[in-house]
XYZ file of C-alpha atoms in Angstrom:
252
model
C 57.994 -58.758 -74.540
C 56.284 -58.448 -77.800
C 55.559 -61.052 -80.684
C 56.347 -59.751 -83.551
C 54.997 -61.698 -87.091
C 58.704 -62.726 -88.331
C 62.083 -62.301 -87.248
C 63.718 -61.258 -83.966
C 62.658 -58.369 -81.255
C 64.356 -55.353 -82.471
C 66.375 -52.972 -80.362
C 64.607 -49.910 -79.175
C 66.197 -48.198 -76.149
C 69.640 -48.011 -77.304
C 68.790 -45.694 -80.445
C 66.548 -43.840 -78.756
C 69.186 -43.326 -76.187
C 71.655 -41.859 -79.006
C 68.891 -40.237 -81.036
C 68.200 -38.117 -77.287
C 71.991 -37.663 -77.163
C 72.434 -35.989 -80.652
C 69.289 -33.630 -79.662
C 71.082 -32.620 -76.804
C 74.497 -32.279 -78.685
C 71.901 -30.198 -81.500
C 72.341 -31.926 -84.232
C 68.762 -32.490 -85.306
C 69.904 -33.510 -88.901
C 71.241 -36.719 -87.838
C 69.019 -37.361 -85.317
C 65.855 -37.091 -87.747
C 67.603 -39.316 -90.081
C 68.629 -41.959 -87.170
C 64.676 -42.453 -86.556
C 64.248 -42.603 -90.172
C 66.453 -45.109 -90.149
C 65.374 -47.285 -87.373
C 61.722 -46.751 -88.304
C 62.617 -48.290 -92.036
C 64.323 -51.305 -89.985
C 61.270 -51.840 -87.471
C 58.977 -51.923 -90.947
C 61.274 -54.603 -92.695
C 61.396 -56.904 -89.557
C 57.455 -56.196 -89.338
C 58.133 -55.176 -85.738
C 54.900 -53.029 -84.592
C 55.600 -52.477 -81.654
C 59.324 -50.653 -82.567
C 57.643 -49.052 -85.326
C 55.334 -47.161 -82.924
C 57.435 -46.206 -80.184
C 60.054 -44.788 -83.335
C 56.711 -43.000 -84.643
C 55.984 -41.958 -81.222
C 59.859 -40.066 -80.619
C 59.165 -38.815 -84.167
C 56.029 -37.194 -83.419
C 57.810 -35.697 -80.314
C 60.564 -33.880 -82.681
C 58.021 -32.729 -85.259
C 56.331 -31.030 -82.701
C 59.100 -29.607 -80.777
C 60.665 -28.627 -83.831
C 57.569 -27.094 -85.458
C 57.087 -29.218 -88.304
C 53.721 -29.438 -88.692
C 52.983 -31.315 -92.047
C 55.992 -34.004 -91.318
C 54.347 -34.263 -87.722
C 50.864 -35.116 -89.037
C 52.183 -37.609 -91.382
C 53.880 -39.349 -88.523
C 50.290 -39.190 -86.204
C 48.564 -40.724 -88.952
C 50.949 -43.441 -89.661
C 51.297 -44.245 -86.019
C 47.133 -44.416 -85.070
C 46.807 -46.842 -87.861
C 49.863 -49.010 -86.563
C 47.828 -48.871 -83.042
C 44.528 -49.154 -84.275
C 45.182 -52.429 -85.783
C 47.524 -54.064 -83.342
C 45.287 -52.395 -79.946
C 43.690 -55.535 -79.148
C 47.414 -56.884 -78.284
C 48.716 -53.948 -76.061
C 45.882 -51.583 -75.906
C 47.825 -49.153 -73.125
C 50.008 -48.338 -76.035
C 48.206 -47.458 -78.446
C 46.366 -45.001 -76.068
C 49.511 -43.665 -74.776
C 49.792 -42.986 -78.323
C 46.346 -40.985 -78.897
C 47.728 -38.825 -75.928
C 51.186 -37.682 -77.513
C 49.518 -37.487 -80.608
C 46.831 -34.839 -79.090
C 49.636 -32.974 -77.880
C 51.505 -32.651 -81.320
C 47.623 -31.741 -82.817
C 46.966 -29.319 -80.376
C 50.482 -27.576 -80.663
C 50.120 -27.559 -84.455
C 46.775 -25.747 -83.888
C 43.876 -28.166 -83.519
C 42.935 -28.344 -80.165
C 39.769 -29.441 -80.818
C 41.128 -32.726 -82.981
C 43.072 -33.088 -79.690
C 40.165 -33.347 -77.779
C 38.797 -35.876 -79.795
C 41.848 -38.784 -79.441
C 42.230 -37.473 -75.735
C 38.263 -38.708 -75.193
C 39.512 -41.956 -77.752
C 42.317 -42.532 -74.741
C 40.288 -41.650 -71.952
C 37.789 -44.857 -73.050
C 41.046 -47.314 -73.052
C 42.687 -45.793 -69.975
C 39.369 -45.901 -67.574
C 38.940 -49.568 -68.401
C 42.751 -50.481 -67.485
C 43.255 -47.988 -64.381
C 41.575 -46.856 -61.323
C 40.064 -43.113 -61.380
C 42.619 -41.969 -58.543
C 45.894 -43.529 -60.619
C 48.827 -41.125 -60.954
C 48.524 -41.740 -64.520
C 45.192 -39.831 -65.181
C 46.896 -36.846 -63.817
C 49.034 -35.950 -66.321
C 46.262 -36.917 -68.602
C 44.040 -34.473 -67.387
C 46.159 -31.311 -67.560
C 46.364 -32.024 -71.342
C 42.662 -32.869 -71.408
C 42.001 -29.388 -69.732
C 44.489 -27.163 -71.710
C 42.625 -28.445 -75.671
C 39.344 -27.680 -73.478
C 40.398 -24.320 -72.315
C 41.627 -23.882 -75.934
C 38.545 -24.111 -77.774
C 36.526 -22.318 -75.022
C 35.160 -25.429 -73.491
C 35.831 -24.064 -69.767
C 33.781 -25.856 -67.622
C 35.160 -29.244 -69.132
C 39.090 -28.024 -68.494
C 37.984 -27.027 -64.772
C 36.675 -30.398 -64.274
C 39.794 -31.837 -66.221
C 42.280 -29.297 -63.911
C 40.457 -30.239 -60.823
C 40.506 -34.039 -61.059
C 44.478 -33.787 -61.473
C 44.592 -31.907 -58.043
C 42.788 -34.472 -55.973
C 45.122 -36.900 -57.812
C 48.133 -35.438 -57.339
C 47.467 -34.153 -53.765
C 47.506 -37.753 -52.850
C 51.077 -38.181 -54.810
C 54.772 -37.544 -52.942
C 56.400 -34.580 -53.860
C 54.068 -33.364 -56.698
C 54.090 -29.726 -56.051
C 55.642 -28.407 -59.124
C 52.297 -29.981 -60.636
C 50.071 -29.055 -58.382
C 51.572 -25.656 -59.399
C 51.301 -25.782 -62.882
C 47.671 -27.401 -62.735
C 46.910 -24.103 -60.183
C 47.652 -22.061 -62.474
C 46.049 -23.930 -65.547
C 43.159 -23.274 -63.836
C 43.506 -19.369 -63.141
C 44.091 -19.777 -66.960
C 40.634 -20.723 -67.319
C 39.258 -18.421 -64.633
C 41.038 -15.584 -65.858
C 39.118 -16.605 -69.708
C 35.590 -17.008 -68.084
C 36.249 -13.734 -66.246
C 36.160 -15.250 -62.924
C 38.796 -12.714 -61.135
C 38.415 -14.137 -57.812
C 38.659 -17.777 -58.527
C 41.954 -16.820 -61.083
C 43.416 -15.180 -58.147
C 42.684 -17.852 -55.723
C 44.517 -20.218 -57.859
C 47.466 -17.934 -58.707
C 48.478 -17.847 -54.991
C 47.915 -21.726 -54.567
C 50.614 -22.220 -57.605
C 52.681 -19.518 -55.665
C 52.324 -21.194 -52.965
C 53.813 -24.864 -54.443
C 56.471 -23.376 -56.340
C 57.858 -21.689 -53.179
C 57.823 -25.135 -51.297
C 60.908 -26.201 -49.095
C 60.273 -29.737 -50.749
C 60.708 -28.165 -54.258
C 64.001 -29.512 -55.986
C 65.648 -26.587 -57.599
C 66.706 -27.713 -60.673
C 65.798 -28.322 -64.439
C 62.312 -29.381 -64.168
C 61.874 -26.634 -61.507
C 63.247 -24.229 -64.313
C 61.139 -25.266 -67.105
C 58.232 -25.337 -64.967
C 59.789 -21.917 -64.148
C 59.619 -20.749 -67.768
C 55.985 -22.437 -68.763
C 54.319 -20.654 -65.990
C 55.509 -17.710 -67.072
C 54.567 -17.904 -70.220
C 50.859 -18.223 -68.833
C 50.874 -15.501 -66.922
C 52.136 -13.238 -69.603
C 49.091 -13.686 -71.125
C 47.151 -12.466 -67.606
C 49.393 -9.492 -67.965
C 51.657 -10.551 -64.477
C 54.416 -8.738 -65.918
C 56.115 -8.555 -62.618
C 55.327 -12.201 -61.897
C 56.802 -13.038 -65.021
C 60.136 -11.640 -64.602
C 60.691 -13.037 -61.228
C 60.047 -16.854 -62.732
C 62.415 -16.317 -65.502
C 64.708 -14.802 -63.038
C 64.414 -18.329 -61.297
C 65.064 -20.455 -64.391
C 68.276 -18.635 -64.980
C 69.628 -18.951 -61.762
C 69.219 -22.434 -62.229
C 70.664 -22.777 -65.672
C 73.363 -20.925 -65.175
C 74.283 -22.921 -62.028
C 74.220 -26.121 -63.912
């Protein structure tokens, strides 16, 4: 539990809980004004910790929603909350330099992303051990802003590091397939054919897994591989992964 300056601990999970259930139910009007809302309530009772995780699901939509100058103003409001309340929970305020590189790099600035990933990476190496499960995801978005601005040796070392991690993990393969083919990303940019290819049949290779669970993450893994290999010109690979995601959609 958290101290906060004056007043009582305010609620958190419950509207988060609705504000997820009126994205689902699309109507994105009400849930933007919910947060609003709630993040207004979390500034009266002084309540830092509310106000970031709020900022933090508002940084989310922005991005998702491709509202980039909304989405900045939220990442800069939200690394000053952090910055000056670290020293009391430190793993959140990283957490927070992480989903605010991914809203940076998705609004265009990969190399800004970079830049609060490495801010992260300092907090996150003092508080866990190299191999944690944590770094993994970490590391995939640490590669892609890399691979981004060209830095390709840095997002092989990033991709690589989340293998060994995640090879160690249960039932990680629909990771270890999307890092595999992060990485014949990168190949495939430093015009390293052979390596690309290598790690096109490893991600094959995961995805077609008996331990693979067949349903929505599997499809929207499904649908962002695809959209990498589009750009390696695996039409035919394509089509076959988007085949998959519908299948499963249109089961469910």
């Amino acid at each position: 539990n958290f101290k906060l300056d004056k007043g009582d601990h305010m609620e958190v999970q419950r509207p988060l809980r609705d504000f997820r259930e009126l994205i689902e139910q699309e109507q994105f009007e009400e849930a933007e004004r919910l947060l609003l809302c709630k993040l207004e309530e979390a500034k009266e009772q002084e309540d830092w910790n509310a106000q970031l995780q709020f900022l933090n699901q508002q940084i989310d939509f922005y991005r998702l929603r491709n509202k980039k100058e909304l989405g900045e103003e939220a990442i800069l409001n939200a690394i000053a909350i952090g910055k000056e309340k670290k020293e009391e929970k430190v793993l959140l305020y990283a957490n927070t330099l992480v989903n605010a590189g991914k809203a940076i790099r998705d609004f265009g600035d990969a190399k800004r992303a970079v830049e609060l990933y490495e801010e992260a990476y300092e907090i996150y190496k003092e508080q866990f051990h190299e191999n944690d499960y944590r770094f993994a995801a970490f590391y995939n978005h640490m590669g892609v802003a890399c691979e981004e601005i060209g830095k390709f040796e840095e997002a092989e070392q990033c991709f690589n590091k989340a293998i060994l991690i995640m090879e160690r993990l249960p039932r990680g393969e629909i990771e270890l397939a999307l890092t595999h083919v992060n990485l014949a990303c990168v190949y495939h940019q430093a015009g390293k054919n052979e390596k690309m290819k290598f790690h096109l049949q490893k991600g094959e290779q995961y995805f077609d897994s008996d331990n693979v669970m067949r349903g929505g993450y599997y499809a929207h893994a499904c649908i962002t591989c695809a959209e990498k290999l589009e750009k390696l010109g695996y039409q035919k690979e394509v089509e076959e992964l988007k085949e998959r995601a519908r299948r499963v959609y249109e089961r469910d």
